[in-house]
Amino acid sequence: NDYYNKKAHASIGFEIEYVFPMNHKKWSVFIDPNYSYVGYNKHEKRGDVDIYLKFHTIEVPVGARYSLALNNKSKIYINAACIFDINMGSTIKVERKIIRYESLGDLKTDPGFAYGLGYKFKDTYSIEARATTNRNHGLGNYNITSIILGYRIF
C-alpha cells in the first residue's frame, strides 16, 4: 500500500534499558516509547477519490538486546522487540465525487516485531538502524525502517 508514500518523518521518544549484571553485561531488556505523526493526502484519479490520513500514535517497542564490546569505549549491539501501539486519534477520511463525505473511522494497528543493529560510544552516544516487519492498520500493510540517534542522560 502507498498510504505513507515512503516519505521520511520524525518521531521523538526515550528508552529505558536494564542491563543484566551477569555474562559481562552483554544482555539487557529495554522499552522504547516514541510519539509519531504521519499526515497523508492523496487524490486517486480512478473513481475521483481523495484520501486523508492522520496517524497519531505512541509506538512502544519492548525487547531484548545483546551487546558486544569492541574496546573499552565502544560496542555494537543487536536487538529484537515486540511493538505495541497506543492510538492517539488516528483517522482516515475518504471524499468521493458521488458520495460527498465518508469516514472510515479510527485506525487500529496490529502488534508487530522489530529488529535492529546499533553502535554505542562511551555508553553515551548511540546510533541504530531498525526495521519492522509488516504491520496492518486496517488499510493494508506497512513497515518502517528507522535511523535512531541516542544520547544517554542517566
CSV table of N, CA and C in Angstrom, one decimal:
chain,number,residue,atom,x,y,z
A,1,ASN,N,0.8,-1.2,0.0
A,1,ASN,CA,0.0,0.0,0.0
A,1,ASN,C,0.9,1.2,0.0
A,2,ASP,N,0.4,2.3,-0.6
A,2,ASP,CA,1.1,3.5,-0.8
A,2,ASP,C,0.6,4.6,0.1
A,3,TYR,N,0.0,4.3,1.2
A,3,TYR,CA,-0.6,5.3,2.0
A,3,TYR,C,0.4,6.2,2.7
A,4,TYR,N,1.6,5.7,3.0
A,4,TYR,CA,2.6,6.5,3.6
A,4,TYR,C,3.5,7.2,2.6
A,5,ASN,N,3.4,6.8,1.3
A,5,ASN,CA,4.2,7.5,0.3
A,5,ASN,C,5.7,7.4,0.5
A,6,LYS,N,6.1,6.5,1.3
A,6,LYS,CA,7.6,6.3,1.6
A,6,LYS,C,8.3,7.6,1.9
A,7,LYS,N,7.8,8.5,2.6
A,7,LYS,CA,8.4,9.7,3.0
A,7,LYS,C,9.0,9.6,4.4
A,8,ALA,N,10.1,10.4,4.6
A,8,ALA,CA,10.7,10.4,5.9
A,8,ALA,C,9.8,11.2,6.9
A,9,HIS,N,9.8,10.8,8.1
A,9,HIS,CA,9.1,11.7,9.1
A,9,HIS,C,9.9,11.5,10.4
A,10,ALA,N,9.7,12.4,11.3
A,10,ALA,CA,10.4,12.3,12.6
A,10,ALA,C,9.5,11.8,13.7
A,11,SER,N,10.1,11.2,14.7
A,11,SER,CA,9.4,10.9,15.9
A,11,SER,C,10.3,11.2,17.1
A,12,ILE,N,9.7,11.3,18.2
A,12,ILE,CA,10.5,11.6,19.4
A,12,ILE,C,10.2,10.6,20.5
A,13,GLY,N,11.2,10.2,21.3
A,13,GLY,CA,10.9,9.3,22.4
A,13,GLY,C,12.0,9.1,23.3
A,14,PHE,N,12.0,8.1,24.2
A,14,PHE,CA,13.0,7.8,25.1
A,14,PHE,C,13.1,6.3,25.3
A,15,GLU,N,14.3,5.9,25.8
A,15,GLU,CA,14.5,4.5,26.1
A,15,GLU,C,14.9,4.2,27.5
A,16,ILE,N,14.3,3.2,28.1
A,16,ILE,CA,14.7,2.7,29.4
A,16,ILE,C,15.3,1.3,29.2
A,17,GLU,N,16.5,1.1,29.7
A,17,GLU,CA,17.2,-0.1,29.5
A,17,GLU,C,17.7,-0.7,30.8
A,18,TYR,N,17.5,-2.0,31.0
A,18,TYR,CA,18.1,-2.6,32.2
A,18,TYR,C,19.1,-3.6,31.7
A,19,VAL,N,20.4,-3.4,32.1
A,19,VAL,CA,21.5,-4.3,31.8
A,19,VAL,C,21.7,-5.3,32.8
A,20,PHE,N,21.6,-6.6,32.5
A,20,PHE,CA,21.8,-7.7,33.4
A,20,PHE,C,23.2,-7.8,33.8
A,21,PRO,N,23.5,-7.9,35.1
A,21,PRO,CA,24.9,-7.9,35.6
A,21,PRO,C,25.7,-9.1,35.3
A,22,MET,N,25.1,-10.2,35.0
A,22,MET,CA,25.9,-11.4,34.7
A,22,MET,C,26.3,-11.4,33.2
A,23,ASN,N,27.2,-12.4,32.9
A,23,ASN,CA,27.7,-12.6,31.5
A,23,ASN,C,28.3,-11.3,30.9
A,24,HIS,N,29.1,-10.6,31.7
A,24,HIS,CA,29.9,-9.4,31.3
A,24,HIS,C,29.0,-8.3,30.8
A,25,LYS,N,27.7,-8.2,31.3
A,25,LYS,CA,26.8,-7.2,31.0
A,25,LYS,C,26.5,-7.1,29.5
A,26,LYS,N,26.4,-8.3,28.9
A,26,LYS,CA,26.1,-8.4,27.4
A,26,LYS,C,24.6,-8.3,27.1
A,27,TRP,N,23.8,-8.8,28.0
A,27,TRP,CA,22.3,-8.9,27.8
A,27,TRP,C,21.6,-7.8,28.5
A,28,SER,N,20.5,-7.2,27.9
A,28,SER,CA,19.7,-6.2,28.5
A,28,SER,C,18.3,-6.3,27.9
A,29,VAL,N,17.4,-5.7,28.6
A,29,VAL,CA,16.0,-5.6,28.2
A,29,VAL,C,15.7,-4.1,28.1
A,30,PHE,N,14.8,-3.7,27.2
A,30,PHE,CA,14.5,-2.3,27.0
A,30,PHE,C,13.0,-2.0,26.7
A,31,ILE,N,12.6,-0.8,26.9
A,31,ILE,CA,11.3,-0.3,26.4
A,31,ILE,C,11.6,1.1,25.8
A,32,ASP,N,11.0,1.3,24.7
A,32,ASP,CA,11.4,2.5,23.9
A,32,ASP,C,10.2,3.2,23.3
A,33,PRO,N,9.3,3.8,24.2
A,33,PRO,CA,8.2,4.5,23.7
A,33,PRO,C,8.5,5.8,22.9
A,34,ASN,N,7.8,6.0,21.8
A,34,ASN,CA,8.0,7.2,21.0
A,34,ASN,C,6.7,7.6,20.3
A,35,TYR,N,6.6,8.9,20.1
A,35,TYR,CA,5.4,9.5,19.5
A,35,TYR,C,5.7,9.8,18.0
A,36,SER,N,4.8,9.4,17.2
A,36,SER,CA,4.9,9.6,15.8
A,36,SER,C,3.7,10.2,15.2
A,37,TYR,N,3.8,11.0,14.2
A,37,TYR,CA,2.7,11.5,13.4
A,37,TYR,C,3.0,11.5,11.9
A,38,VAL,N,2.0,10.9,11.2
A,38,VAL,CA,2.1,10.9,9.7
A,38,VAL,C,0.8,11.5,9.2
A,39,GLY,N,0.9,12.5,8.4
A,39,GLY,CA,-0.2,13.1,7.7
A,39,GLY,C,-0.1,12.8,6.2
A,40,TYR,N,-1.2,12.4,5.6
A,40,TYR,CA,-1.1,12.0,4.2
A,40,TYR,C,-2.4,12.4,3.4
A,41,ASN,N,-2.2,13.1,2.3
A,41,ASN,CA,-3.3,13.4,1.4
A,41,ASN,C,-3.0,12.9,0.0
A,42,LYS,N,-4.0,12.2,-0.6
A,42,LYS,CA,-3.8,11.7,-1.9
A,42,LYS,C,-5.0,11.7,-2.7
A,43,HIS,N,-4.9,12.1,-4.0
A,43,HIS,CA,-6.0,12.1,-4.9
A,43,HIS,C,-5.8,11.0,-5.9
A,44,GLU,N,-6.8,10.1,-6.0
A,44,GLU,CA,-6.7,9.0,-6.9
A,44,GLU,C,-7.7,9.3,-8.0
A,45,LYS,N,-7.1,9.3,-9.3
A,45,LYS,CA,-8.0,9.6,-10.4
A,45,LYS,C,-9.0,8.5,-10.7
A,46,ARG,N,-8.7,7.3,-10.4
A,46,ARG,CA,-9.7,6.2,-10.6
A,46,ARG,C,-10.8,6.4,-9.5
A,47,GLY,N,-12.0,6.7,-10.0
A,47,GLY,CA,-13.1,6.9,-9.0
A,47,GLY,C,-13.1,8.3,-8.4
A,48,ASP,N,-12.2,9.2,-8.8
A,48,ASP,CA,-12.1,10.5,-8.3
A,48,ASP,C,-12.3,10.6,-6.8
A,49,VAL,N,-11.3,10.0,-6.1
A,49,VAL,CA,-11.3,9.8,-4.6
A,49,VAL,C,-10.2,10.6,-4.0
A,50,ASP,N,-10.5,11.3,-2.9
A,50,ASP,CA,-9.4,12.0,-2.1
A,50,ASP,C,-9.4,11.2,-0.8
A,51,ILE,N,-8.1,10.9,-0.4
A,51,ILE,CA,-7.9,10.2,0.9
A,51,ILE,C,-7.1,11.1,1.8
A,52,TYR,N,-7.6,11.2,3.1
A,52,TYR,CA,-6.9,12.0,4.1
A,52,TYR,C,-6.6,11.1,5.3
A,53,LEU,N,-5.3,10.9,5.6
A,53,LEU,CA,-4.9,10.0,6.7
A,53,LEU,C,-4.2,10.8,7.7
A,54,LYS,N,-4.6,10.7,9.0
A,54,LYS,CA,-3.9,11.3,10.1
A,54,LYS,C,-3.6,10.1,11.1
A,55,PHE,N,-2.3,9.9,11.2
A,55,PHE,CA,-1.8,8.7,12.0
A,55,PHE,C,-1.0,9.3,13.2
A,56,HIS,N,-1.7,9.4,14.4
A,56,HIS,CA,-1.0,9.8,15.6
A,56,HIS,C,-0.9,8.6,16.5
A,57,THR,N,0.3,8.2,16.9
A,57,THR,CA,0.5,7.0,17.7
A,57,THR,C,1.7,7.1,18.6
A,58,ILE,N,1.6,6.4,19.7
A,58,ILE,CA,2.7,6.2,20.6
A,58,ILE,C,3.1,4.7,20.4
A,59,GLU,N,4.2,4.5,19.8
A,59,GLU,CA,4.7,3.2,19.5
A,59,GLU,C,5.5,2.7,20.7
A,60,VAL,N,5.3,1.5,21.2
A,60,VAL,CA,6.0,1.0,22.4
A,60,VAL,C,6.7,-0.3,22.1
A,61,PRO,N,8.0,-0.2,21.6
A,61,PRO,CA,8.8,-1.5,21.4
A,61,PRO,C,9.3,-1.9,22.8
A,62,VAL,N,9.1,-3.2,23.0
A,62,VAL,CA,9.6,-3.9,24.3
A,62,VAL,C,10.5,-5.0,23.8
A,63,GLY,N,11.8,-5.1,24.2
A,63,GLY,CA,12.6,-6.1,23.6
A,63,GLY,C,13.9,-6.4,24.4
A,64,ALA,N,14.7,-7.2,23.8
A,64,ALA,CA,16.0,-7.7,24.3
A,64,ALA,C,17.1,-7.3,23.4
A,65,ARG,N,18.3,-7.1,24.1
A,65,ARG,CA,19.4,-6.6,23.3
A,65,ARG,C,20.7,-7.4,23.8
A,66,TYR,N,21.5,-7.6,22.8
A,66,TYR,CA,22.8,-8.3,23.0
A,66,TYR,C,23.9,-7.4,22.6
A,67,SER,N,24.9,-7.0,23.5
A,67,SER,CA,25.9,-6.1,23.2
A,67,SER,C,27.3,-6.8,23.1
A,68,LEU,N,28.1,-6.4,22.3
A,68,LEU,CA,29.5,-6.9,22.1
A,68,LEU,C,30.5,-5.8,22.1
A,69,ALA,N,31.3,-5.7,23.2
A,69,ALA,CA,32.3,-4.7,23.3
A,69,ALA,C,33.4,-4.8,22.2
A,70,LEU,N,33.7,-3.7,21.6
A,70,LEU,CA,34.8,-3.6,20.6
A,70,LEU,C,36.1,-3.2,21.3
A,71,ASN,N,36.0,-2.3,22.2
A,71,ASN,CA,37.1,-1.9,23.1
A,71,ASN,C,36.4,-1.3,24.4
A,72,ASN,N,37.2,-0.6,25.2
A,72,ASN,CA,36.6,-0.1,26.4
A,72,ASN,C,35.7,1.2,26.2
A,73,LYS,N,35.7,1.7,25.0
A,73,LYS,CA,34.8,2.9,24.7
A,73,LYS,C,33.7,2.7,23.8
A,74,SER,N,33.7,1.6,23.1
A,74,SER,CA,32.6,1.4,22.1
A,74,SER,C,32.2,-0.1,22.0
A,75,LYS,N,30.9,-0.2,21.6
A,75,LYS,CA,30.3,-1.6,21.4
A,75,LYS,C,29.3,-1.5,20.3
A,76,ILE,N,29.0,-2.7,19.8
A,76,ILE,CA,28.0,-2.9,18.8
A,76,ILE,C,26.9,-3.7,19.5
A,77,TYR,N,25.7,-3.6,19.0
A,77,TYR,CA,24.6,-4.4,19.6
A,77,TYR,C,23.6,-4.8,18.5
A,78,ILE,N,22.8,-5.9,18.8
A,78,ILE,CA,21.7,-6.3,18.0
A,78,ILE,C,20.5,-6.4,19.0
A,79,ASN,N,19.3,-6.1,18.5
A,79,ASN,CA,18.2,-6.3,19.4
A,79,ASN,C,17.0,-6.7,18.6
A,80,ALA,N,16.0,-7.2,19.3
A,80,ALA,CA,14.7,-7.6,18.8
A,80,ALA,C,13.6,-7.2,19.7
A,81,ALA,N,12.5,-6.7,19.2
A,81,ALA,CA,11.4,-6.2,20.1
A,81,ALA,C,10.0,-6.5,19.5
A,82,CYS,N,9.1,-6.6,20.4
A,82,CYS,CA,7.7,-6.7,20.0
A,82,CYS,C,7.1,-5.3,20.2
A,83,ILE,N,6.3,-4.8,19.2
A,83,ILE,CA,5.9,-3.4,19.2
A,83,ILE,C,4.3,-3.4,19.4
A,84,PHE,N,3.9,-2.5,20.3
A,84,PHE,CA,2.5,-2.3,20.5
A,84,PHE,C,2.3,-0.8,20.3
A,85,ASP,N,1.1,-0.4,19.8
A,85,ASP,CA,0.7,0.9,19.5
A,85,ASP,C,-0.4,1.4,20.5
A,86,ILE,N,-0.2,2.7,20.9
A,86,ILE,CA,-1.3,3.4,21.6
A,86,ILE,C,-1.8,4.4,20.6
A,87,ASN,N,-3.1,4.2,20.1
A,87,ASN,CA,-3.7,5.1,19.2
A,87,ASN,C,-4.0,6.5,19.8
A,88,MET,N,-3.5,7.6,19.2
A,88,MET,CA,-3.8,8.9,19.8
A,88,MET,C,-4.7,9.7,18.9
A,89,GLY,N,-5.7,9.0,18.3
A,89,GLY,CA,-6.7,9.7,17.5
A,89,GLY,C,-6.4,9.6,16.0
A,90,SER,N,-5.9,8.5,15.5
A,90,SER,CA,-5.6,8.3,14.1
A,90,SER,C,-6.9,8.1,13.4
A,91,THR,N,-7.0,8.7,12.2
A,91,THR,CA,-8.3,8.6,11.4
A,91,THR,C,-8.0,8.5,10.0
A,92,ILE,N,-8.9,8.0,9.2
A,92,ILE,CA,-8.9,8.1,7.8
A,92,ILE,C,-10.2,8.6,7.3
A,93,LYS,N,-10.2,9.5,6.3
A,93,LYS,CA,-11.4,10.1,5.7
A,93,LYS,C,-11.3,10.0,4.2
A,94,VAL,N,-12.4,9.6,3.6
A,94,VAL,CA,-12.4,9.5,2.1
A,94,VAL,C,-13.5,10.4,1.6
A,95,GLU,N,-13.2,11.2,0.6
A,95,GLU,CA,-14.1,12.0,-0.1
A,95,GLU,C,-14.2,11.5,-1.6
A,96,ARG,N,-15.4,11.3,-2.0
A,96,ARG,CA,-15.7,10.9,-3.4
A,96,ARG,C,-16.6,11.9,-4.1
A,97,LYS,N,-16.5,11.9,-5.4
A,97,LYS,CA,-17.3,12.8,-6.2
A,97,LYS,C,-18.8,12.5,-6.0
A,98,ILE,N,-19.1,11.2,-6.0
A,98,ILE,CA,-20.5,10.8,-5.9
A,98,ILE,C,-21.0,10.9,-4.4
A,99,ILE,N,-20.2,10.4,-3.5
A,99,ILE,CA,-20.5,10.4,-2.1
A,99,ILE,C,-19.7,11.6,-1.5
A,100,ARG,N,-20.4,12.6,-1.0
A,100,ARG,CA,-19.7,13.8,-0.5
A,100,ARG,C,-18.7,13.6,0.5
A,101,TYR,N,-19.0,12.8,1.5
A,101,TYR,CA,-18.1,12.6,2.6
A,101,TYR,C,-18.3,11.2,3.3
A,102,GLU,N,-17.2,10.5,3.5
A,102,GLU,CA,-17.3,9.2,4.1
A,102,GLU,C,-16.1,9.1,5.1
A,103,SER,N,-16.4,8.6,6.3
A,103,SER,CA,-15.3,8.4,7.2
A,103,SER,C,-15.2,7.0,7.5
A,104,LEU,N,-14.0,6.5,7.5
A,104,LEU,CA,-13.8,5.1,7.8
A,104,LEU,C,-13.4,4.9,9.2
A,105,GLY,N,-13.3,6.0,10.0
A,105,GLY,CA,-13.2,5.9,11.4
A,105,GLY,C,-11.7,5.8,11.9
A,106,ASP,N,-11.6,5.3,13.1
A,106,ASP,CA,-10.3,5.2,13.8
A,106,ASP,C,-9.5,4.0,13.2
A,107,LEU,N,-8.2,4.2,13.1
A,107,LEU,CA,-7.3,3.1,12.7
A,107,LEU,C,-6.7,2.4,13.9
A,108,LYS,N,-6.7,1.1,13.8
A,108,LYS,CA,-6.1,0.3,14.9
A,108,LYS,C,-4.9,-0.5,14.2
A,109,THR,N,-3.8,-0.5,14.9
A,109,THR,CA,-2.6,-1.2,14.4
A,109,THR,C,-2.4,-2.5,15.1
A,110,ASP,N,-2.1,-3.5,14.3
A,110,ASP,CA,-1.8,-4.8,14.9
A,110,ASP,C,-0.4,-4.8,15.5
A,111,PRO,N,-0.1,-5.5,16.6
A,111,PRO,CA,1.2,-5.6,17.1
A,111,PRO,C,2.2,-6.1,16.0
A,112,GLY,N,3.5,-5.8,16.2
A,112,GLY,CA,4.5,-6.3,15.2
A,112,GLY,C,5.8,-6.5,15.9
A,113,PHE,N,6.8,-6.8,15.1
A,113,PHE,CA,8.1,-7.1,15.6
A,113,PHE,C,9.1,-6.1,14.9
A,114,ALA,N,10.2,-5.8,15.6
A,114,ALA,CA,11.3,-5.0,15.1
A,114,ALA,C,12.6,-5.7,15.4
A,115,TYR,N,13.6,-5.4,14.6
A,115,TYR,CA,15.0,-5.8,14.8
A,115,TYR,C,15.9,-4.7,14.5
A,116,GLY,N,17.1,-4.6,15.2
A,116,GLY,CA,18.0,-3.6,14.9
A,116,GLY,C,19.4,-3.9,15.1
A,117,LEU,N,20.3,-3.1,14.6
A,117,LEU,CA,21.7,-3.2,14.7
A,117,LEU,C,22.2,-1.8,15.1
A,118,GLY,N,23.0,-1.7,16.2
A,118,GLY,CA,23.5,-0.4,16.6
A,118,GLY,C,24.9,-0.3,17.1
A,119,TYR,N,25.4,0.9,17.3
A,119,TYR,CA,26.7,1.2,17.8
A,119,TYR,C,26.6,2.2,18.9
A,120,LYS,N,27.3,1.9,20.0
A,120,LYS,CA,27.3,2.8,21.2
A,120,LYS,C,28.7,3.3,21.5
A,121,PHE,N,28.9,4.6,21.7
A,121,PHE,CA,30.2,5.1,22.0
A,121,PHE,C,30.2,5.7,23.5
A,122,LYS,N,31.1,5.3,24.3
A,122,LYS,CA,31.3,5.8,25.7
A,122,LYS,C,30.0,5.6,26.5
A,123,ASP,N,29.1,4.7,26.1
A,123,ASP,CA,27.8,4.5,26.8
A,123,ASP,C,27.0,5.7,26.9
A,124,THR,N,27.3,6.7,26.0
A,124,THR,CA,26.6,8.0,26.0
A,124,THR,C,25.9,8.2,24.6
A,125,TYR,N,26.6,8.0,23.5
A,125,TYR,CA,26.0,8.3,22.2
A,125,TYR,C,25.7,7.0,21.5
A,126,SER,N,24.7,7.0,20.8
A,126,SER,CA,24.3,5.7,20.0
A,126,SER,C,23.7,6.0,18.7
A,127,ILE,N,23.8,5.1,17.8
A,127,ILE,CA,23.1,5.2,16.5
A,127,ILE,C,22.6,3.7,16.2
A,128,GLU,N,21.4,3.6,15.7
A,128,GLU,CA,20.9,2.3,15.4
A,128,GLU,C,20.1,2.3,14.1
A,129,ALA,N,20.2,1.3,13.4
A,129,ALA,CA,19.3,1.0,12.2
A,129,ALA,C,18.3,0.0,12.7
A,130,ARG,N,17.0,0.3,12.5
A,130,ARG,CA,15.9,-0.6,13.0
A,130,ARG,C,14.9,-0.7,11.9
A,131,ALA,N,14.4,-2.0,11.7
A,131,ALA,CA,13.3,-2.3,10.7
A,131,ALA,C,12.2,-3.0,11.4
A,132,THR,N,11.0,-2.8,10.9
A,132,THR,CA,9.9,-3.6,11.5
A,132,THR,C,9.4,-4.5,10.4
A,133,THR,N,8.7,-5.6,10.9
A,133,THR,CA,8.0,-6.5,10.0
A,133,THR,C,6.7,-5.8,9.5
A,134,ASN,N,6.1,-6.4,8.5
A,134,ASN,CA,4.8,-5.8,8.1
A,134,ASN,C,3.8,-5.8,9.2
A,135,ARG,N,3.1,-4.6,9.3
A,135,ARG,CA,2.0,-4.5,10.3
A,135,ARG,C,0.8,-4.0,9.5
A,136,ASN,N,-0.4,-4.3,10.1
A,136,ASN,CA,-1.6,-3.9,9.4
A,136,ASN,C,-2.4,-2.9,10.3
A,137,HIS,N,-2.9,-1.8,9.7
A,137,HIS,CA,-3.7,-0.8,10.4
A,137,HIS,C,-5.1,-0.7,9.8
A,138,GLY,N,-5.6,-1.7,9.1
A,138,GLY,CA,-6.9,-1.6,8.6
A,138,GLY,C,-7.0,-1.2,7.1
A,139,LEU,N,-6.0,-0.4,6.6
A,139,LEU,CA,-6.0,-0.1,5.2
A,139,LEU,C,-5.1,-1.0,4.4
A,140,GLY,N,-4.2,-1.7,5.1
A,140,GLY,CA,-3.2,-2.5,4.4
A,140,GLY,C,-2.0,-2.6,5.3
A,141,ASN,N,-1.0,-3.2,4.7
A,141,ASN,CA,0.3,-3.4,5.5
A,141,ASN,C,1.2,-2.3,5.3
A,142,TYR,N,2.0,-2.0,6.3
A,142,TYR,CA,3.1,-1.1,6.2
A,142,TYR,C,4.3,-1.6,7.1
A,143,ASN,N,5.5,-1.1,6.8
A,143,ASN,CA,6.6,-1.3,7.6
A,143,ASN,C,7.4,-0.1,7.7
A,144,ILE,N,8.3,0.0,8.7
A,144,ILE,CA,9.1,1.2,8.9
A,144,ILE,C,10.6,0.8,9.0
A,145,THR,N,11.4,1.6,8.4
A,145,THR,CA,12.9,1.5,8.6
A,145,THR,C,13.3,2.8,9.2
A,146,SER,N,14.1,2.7,10.3
A,146,SER,CA,14.4,3.9,11.1
A,146,SER,C,15.9,4.0,11.3
A,147,ILE,N,16.4,5.2,11.4
A,147,ILE,CA,17.7,5.5,11.9
A,147,ILE,C,17.5,6.2,13.2
A,148,ILE,N,18.0,5.7,14.3
A,148,ILE,CA,17.7,6.2,15.7
A,148,ILE,C,19.0,6.7,16.3
A,149,LEU,N,18.9,8.0,16.6
A,149,LEU,CA,20.1,8.7,17.3
A,149,LEU,C,19.8,8.8,18.8
A,150,GLY,N,20.7,8.4,19.6
A,150,GLY,CA,20.5,8.4,21.0
A,150,GLY,C,21.6,9.2,21.8
A,151,TYR,N,21.2,9.7,22.9
A,151,TYR,CA,22.1,10.4,23.9
A,151,TYR,C,21.6,10.0,25.3
A,152,ARG,N,22.5,9.4,26.0
A,152,ARG,CA,22.2,8.9,27.4
A,152,ARG,C,22.3,10.1,28.4
A,153,ILE,N,21.2,10.2,29.2
A,153,ILE,CA,21.2,11.3,30.2
A,153,ILE,C,21.6,10.7,31.5
A,154,PHE,N,21.1,9.6,31.9
A,154,PHE,CA,21.4,9.0,33.2
A,154,PHE,C,22.3,7.8,33.1
